[in-house]
mmCIF file of C-alpha atoms in Angstrom:
data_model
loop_
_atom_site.group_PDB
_atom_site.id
_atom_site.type_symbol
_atom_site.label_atom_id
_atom_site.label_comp_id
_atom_site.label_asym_id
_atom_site.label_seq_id
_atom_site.Cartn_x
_atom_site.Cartn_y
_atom_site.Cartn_z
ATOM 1 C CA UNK A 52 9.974 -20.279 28.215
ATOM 2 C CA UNK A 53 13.203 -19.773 29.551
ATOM 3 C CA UNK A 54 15.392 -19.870 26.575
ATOM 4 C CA UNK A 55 12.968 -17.191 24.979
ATOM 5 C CA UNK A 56 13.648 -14.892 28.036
ATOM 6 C CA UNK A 57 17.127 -15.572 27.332
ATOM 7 C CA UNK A 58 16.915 -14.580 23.907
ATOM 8 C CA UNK A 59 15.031 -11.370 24.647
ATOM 9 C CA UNK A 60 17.333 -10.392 27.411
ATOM 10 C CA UNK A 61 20.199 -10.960 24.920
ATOM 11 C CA UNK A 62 18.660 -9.211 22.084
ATOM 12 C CA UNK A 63 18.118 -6.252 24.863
ATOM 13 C CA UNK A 64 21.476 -6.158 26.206
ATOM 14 C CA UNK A 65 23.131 -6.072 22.524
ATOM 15 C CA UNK A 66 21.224 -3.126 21.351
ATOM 16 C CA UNK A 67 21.906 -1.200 24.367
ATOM 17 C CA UNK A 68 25.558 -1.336 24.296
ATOM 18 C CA UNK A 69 25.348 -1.298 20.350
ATOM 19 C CA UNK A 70 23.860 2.020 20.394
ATOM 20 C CA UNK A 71 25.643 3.294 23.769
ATOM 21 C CA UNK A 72 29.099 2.572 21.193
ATOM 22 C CA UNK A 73 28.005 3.477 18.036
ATOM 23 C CA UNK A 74 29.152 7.267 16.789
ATOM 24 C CA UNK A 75 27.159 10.392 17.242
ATOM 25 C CA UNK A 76 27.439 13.006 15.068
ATOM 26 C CA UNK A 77 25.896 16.358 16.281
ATOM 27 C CA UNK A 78 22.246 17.306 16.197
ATOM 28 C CA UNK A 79 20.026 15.590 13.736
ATOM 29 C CA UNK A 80 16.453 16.754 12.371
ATOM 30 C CA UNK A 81 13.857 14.777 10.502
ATOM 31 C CA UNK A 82 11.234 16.138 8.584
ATOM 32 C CA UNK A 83 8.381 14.114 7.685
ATOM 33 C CA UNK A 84 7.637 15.400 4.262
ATOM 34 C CA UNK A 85 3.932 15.432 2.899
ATOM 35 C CA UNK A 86 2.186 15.324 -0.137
ATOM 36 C CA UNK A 87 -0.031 18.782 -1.343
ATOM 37 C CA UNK A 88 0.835 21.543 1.146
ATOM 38 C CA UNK A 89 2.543 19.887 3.568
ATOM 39 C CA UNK A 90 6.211 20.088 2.184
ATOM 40 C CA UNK A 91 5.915 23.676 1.499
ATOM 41 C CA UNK A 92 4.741 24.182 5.547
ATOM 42 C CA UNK A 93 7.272 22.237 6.915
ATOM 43 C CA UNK A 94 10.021 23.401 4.707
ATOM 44 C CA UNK A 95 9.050 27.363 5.277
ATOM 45 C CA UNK A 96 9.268 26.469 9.045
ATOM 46 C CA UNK A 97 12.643 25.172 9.187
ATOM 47 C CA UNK A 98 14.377 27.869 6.807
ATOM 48 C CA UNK A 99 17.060 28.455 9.595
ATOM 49 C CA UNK A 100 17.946 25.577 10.122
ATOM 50 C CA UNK A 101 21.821 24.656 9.518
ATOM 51 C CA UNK A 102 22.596 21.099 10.881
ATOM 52 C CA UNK A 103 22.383 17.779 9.186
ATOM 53 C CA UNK A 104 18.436 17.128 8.071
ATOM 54 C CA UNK A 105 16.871 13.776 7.056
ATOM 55 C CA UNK A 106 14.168 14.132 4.996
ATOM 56 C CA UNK A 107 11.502 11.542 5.319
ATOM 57 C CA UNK A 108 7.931 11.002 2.726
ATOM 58 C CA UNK A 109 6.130 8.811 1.153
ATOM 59 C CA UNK A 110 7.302 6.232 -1.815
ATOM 60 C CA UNK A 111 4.787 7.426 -3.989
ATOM 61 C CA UNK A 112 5.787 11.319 -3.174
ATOM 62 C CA UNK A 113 8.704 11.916 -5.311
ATOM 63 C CA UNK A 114 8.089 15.657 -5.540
ATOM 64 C CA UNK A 115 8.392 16.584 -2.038
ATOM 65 C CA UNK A 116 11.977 14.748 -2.039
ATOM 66 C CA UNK A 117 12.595 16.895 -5.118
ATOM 67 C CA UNK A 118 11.633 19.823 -3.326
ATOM 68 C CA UNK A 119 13.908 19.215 -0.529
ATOM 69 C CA UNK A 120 16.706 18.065 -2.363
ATOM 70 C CA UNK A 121 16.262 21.441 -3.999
ATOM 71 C CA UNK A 122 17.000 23.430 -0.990
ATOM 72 C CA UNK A 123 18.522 21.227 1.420
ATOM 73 C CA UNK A 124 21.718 18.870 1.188
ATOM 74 C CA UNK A 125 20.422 16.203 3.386
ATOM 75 C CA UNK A 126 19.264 12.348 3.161
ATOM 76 C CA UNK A 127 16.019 11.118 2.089
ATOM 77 C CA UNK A 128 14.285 8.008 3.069
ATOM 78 C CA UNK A 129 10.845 6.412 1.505
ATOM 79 C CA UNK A 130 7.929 4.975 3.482
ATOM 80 C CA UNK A 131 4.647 3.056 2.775
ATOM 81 C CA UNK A 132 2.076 5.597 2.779
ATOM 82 C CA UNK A 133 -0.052 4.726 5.630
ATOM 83 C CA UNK A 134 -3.408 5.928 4.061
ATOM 84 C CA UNK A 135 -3.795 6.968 0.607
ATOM 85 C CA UNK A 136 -6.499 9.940 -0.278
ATOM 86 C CA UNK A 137 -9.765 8.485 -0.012
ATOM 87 C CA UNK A 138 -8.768 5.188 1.245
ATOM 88 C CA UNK A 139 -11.100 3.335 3.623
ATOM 89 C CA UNK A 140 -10.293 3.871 7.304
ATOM 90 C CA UNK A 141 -10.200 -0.173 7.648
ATOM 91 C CA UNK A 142 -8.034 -1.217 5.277
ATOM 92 C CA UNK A 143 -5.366 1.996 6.171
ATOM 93 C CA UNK A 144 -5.173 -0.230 9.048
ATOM 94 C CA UNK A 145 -3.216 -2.621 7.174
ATOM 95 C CA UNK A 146 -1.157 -0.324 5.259
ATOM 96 C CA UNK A 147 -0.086 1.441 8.587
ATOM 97 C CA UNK A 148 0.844 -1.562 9.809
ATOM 98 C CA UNK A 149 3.238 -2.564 6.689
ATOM 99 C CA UNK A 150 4.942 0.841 6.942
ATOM 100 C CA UNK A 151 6.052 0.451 10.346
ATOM 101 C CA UNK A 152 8.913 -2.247 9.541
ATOM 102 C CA UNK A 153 10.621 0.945 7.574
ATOM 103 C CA UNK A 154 9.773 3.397 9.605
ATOM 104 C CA UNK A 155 11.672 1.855 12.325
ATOM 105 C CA UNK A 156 14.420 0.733 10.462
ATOM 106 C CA UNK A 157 14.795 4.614 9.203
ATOM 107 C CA UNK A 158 14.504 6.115 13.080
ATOM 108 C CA UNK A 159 16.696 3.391 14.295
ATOM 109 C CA UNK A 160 19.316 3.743 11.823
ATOM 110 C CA UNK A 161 19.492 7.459 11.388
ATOM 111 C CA UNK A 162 18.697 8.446 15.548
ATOM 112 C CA UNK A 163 17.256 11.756 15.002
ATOM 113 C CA UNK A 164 17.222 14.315 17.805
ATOM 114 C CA UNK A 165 14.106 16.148 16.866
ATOM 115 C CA UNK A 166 11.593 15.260 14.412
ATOM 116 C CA UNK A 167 8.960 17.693 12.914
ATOM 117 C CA UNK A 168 5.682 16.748 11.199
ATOM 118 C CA UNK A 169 2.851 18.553 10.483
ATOM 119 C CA UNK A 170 0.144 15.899 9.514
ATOM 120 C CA UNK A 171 0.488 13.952 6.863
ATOM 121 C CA UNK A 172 -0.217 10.162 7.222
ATOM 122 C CA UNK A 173 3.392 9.269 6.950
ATOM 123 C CA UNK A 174 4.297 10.561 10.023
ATOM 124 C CA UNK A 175 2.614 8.413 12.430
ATOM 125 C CA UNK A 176 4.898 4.892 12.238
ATOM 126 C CA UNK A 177 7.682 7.305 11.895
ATOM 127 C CA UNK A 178 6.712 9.067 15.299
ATOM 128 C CA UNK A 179 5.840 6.034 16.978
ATOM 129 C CA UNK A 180 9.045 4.313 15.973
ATOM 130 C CA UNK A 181 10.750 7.029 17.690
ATOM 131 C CA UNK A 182 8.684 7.162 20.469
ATOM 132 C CA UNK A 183 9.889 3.224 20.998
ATOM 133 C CA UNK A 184 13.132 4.125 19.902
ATOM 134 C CA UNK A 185 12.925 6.471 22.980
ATOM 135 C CA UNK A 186 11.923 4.063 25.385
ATOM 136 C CA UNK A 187 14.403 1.192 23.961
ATOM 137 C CA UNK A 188 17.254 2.609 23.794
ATOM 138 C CA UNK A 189 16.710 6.308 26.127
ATOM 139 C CA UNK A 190 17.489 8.262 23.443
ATOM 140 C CA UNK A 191 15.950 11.611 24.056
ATOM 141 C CA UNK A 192 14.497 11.923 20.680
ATOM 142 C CA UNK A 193 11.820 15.278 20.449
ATOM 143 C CA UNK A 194 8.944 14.823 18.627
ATOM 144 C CA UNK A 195 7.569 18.109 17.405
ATOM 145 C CA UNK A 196 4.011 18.122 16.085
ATOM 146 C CA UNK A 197 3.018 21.491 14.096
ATOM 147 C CA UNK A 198 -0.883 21.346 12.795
ATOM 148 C CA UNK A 199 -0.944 22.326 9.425
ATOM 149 C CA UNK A 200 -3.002 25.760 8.638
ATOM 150 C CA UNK A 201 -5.600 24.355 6.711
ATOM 151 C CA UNK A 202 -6.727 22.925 10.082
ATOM 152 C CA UNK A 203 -9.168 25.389 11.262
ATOM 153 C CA UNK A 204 -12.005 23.753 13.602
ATOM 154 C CA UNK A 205 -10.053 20.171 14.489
ATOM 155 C CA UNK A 206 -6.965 18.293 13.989
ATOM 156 C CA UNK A 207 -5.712 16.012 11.514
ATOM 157 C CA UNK A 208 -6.718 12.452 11.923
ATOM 158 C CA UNK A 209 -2.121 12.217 12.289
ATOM 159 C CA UNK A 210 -2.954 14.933 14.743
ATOM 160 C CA UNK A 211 -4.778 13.170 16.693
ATOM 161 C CA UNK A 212 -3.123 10.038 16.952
ATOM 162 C CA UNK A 213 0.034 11.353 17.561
ATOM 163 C CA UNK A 214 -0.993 14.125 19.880
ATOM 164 C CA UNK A 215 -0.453 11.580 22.998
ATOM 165 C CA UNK A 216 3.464 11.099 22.529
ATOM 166 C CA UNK A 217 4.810 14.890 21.544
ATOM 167 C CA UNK A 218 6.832 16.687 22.840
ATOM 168 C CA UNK A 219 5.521 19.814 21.404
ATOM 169 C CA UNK A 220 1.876 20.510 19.405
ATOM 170 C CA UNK A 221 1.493 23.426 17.825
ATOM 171 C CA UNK A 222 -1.933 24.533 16.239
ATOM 172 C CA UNK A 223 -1.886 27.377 14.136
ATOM 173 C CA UNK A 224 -5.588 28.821 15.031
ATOM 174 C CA UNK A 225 -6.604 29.750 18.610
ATOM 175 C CA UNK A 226 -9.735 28.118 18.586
ATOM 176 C CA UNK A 227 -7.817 24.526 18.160
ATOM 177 C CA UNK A 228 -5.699 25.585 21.386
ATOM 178 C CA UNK A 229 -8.538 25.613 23.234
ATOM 179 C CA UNK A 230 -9.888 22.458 22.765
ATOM 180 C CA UNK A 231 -6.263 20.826 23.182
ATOM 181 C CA UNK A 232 -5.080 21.628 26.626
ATOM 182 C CA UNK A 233 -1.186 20.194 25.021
ATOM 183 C CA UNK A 234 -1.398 22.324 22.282
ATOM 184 C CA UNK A 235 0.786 25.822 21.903
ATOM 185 C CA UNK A 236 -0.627 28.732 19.607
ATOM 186 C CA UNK A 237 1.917 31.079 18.458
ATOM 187 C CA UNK A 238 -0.184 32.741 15.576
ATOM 188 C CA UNK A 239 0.424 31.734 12.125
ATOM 189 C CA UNK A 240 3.452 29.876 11.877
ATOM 190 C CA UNK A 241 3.848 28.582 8.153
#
């Protein structure tokens, strides 16, 4: 028992000063790219944007890293999509599980200061990687949630399981505000 307390206080102790020492280059946003609409929401929301952007979506979602290759300069990283269209709810269980390995590997490696998302499946190891990220290593990573517009009456099943650990949730329909006392209308955003 005590040599695995060792070990954990070790392993603890390393990564703190490991990422207190490593290099930080200047503000960093993720986007959590989607398949269908979401890519062309999240990349119509961030059109100002002009420092370095890591683009994160699905292995099986080539054309949303096209699309942002197309107008951003930035890195991409694949995931395990968490739940394919019309999978079960039971066995996306599984296949959330077996993305989070990569997520955290991708939040860990590339510290992002802000991460938006707004609802596809991929997003929720990468948010909750960050979110331990956050409480590992006190990075103050934000996690920005934006509803996509489609959602008119309730949230996205991503919605609502990340809804606990943003920073900011944004709904896009004043009705949804309502019934999320966390959530921010500001009209149609995308």
């Amino acid at each position: 028992m005590d040599f695995w307390l060792w070990v954990c206080t070790s392993v603890v102790i390393w990564y703190s000063f490991w990422y207190i020492m490593r290099p930080k280059p200047g503000k960093t946003l993720m986007l959590i790219l989607g398949s269908g609409g979401h890519t062309t929401e999240i990349l119509r929301l961030i059109e100002s944007w002009d420092g370095p952007i890591i683009g994160v979506h699905a292995s099986n979602d080539q054309l949303s890293r096209t699309r942002f290759l197309c107008q951003y300069t930035g890195t991409t990283f694949d995931v395990f999509r968490s739940r394919n269209v019309g999978q079960s709810y039971f066995t996306s269980i599984f296949t959330t599980i077996y993305s989070f390995l990569p997520a955290f590997w991708i939040v860990f490696r590339t510290n992002p200061d802000l991460i938006i998302t707004n609802g596809p499946g991929t997003a929720l190891p990468i948010c909750y990687s960050a979110f331990a990220n956050k409480i590992l290593t006190l990075h103050d990573v934000k996690i920005v949630f934006v509803e996509s517009i489609c959602r008119t009456k309730t949230i996205s099943l991503a919605g609502k399981l990340i809804y606990p650990i943003t920073n900011e949730f944004y709904v896009q329909w004043e009705e949804l505000r309502e019934k999320y006392p966390k959530a921010k209308y500001l009209g149609l955003l995308a």
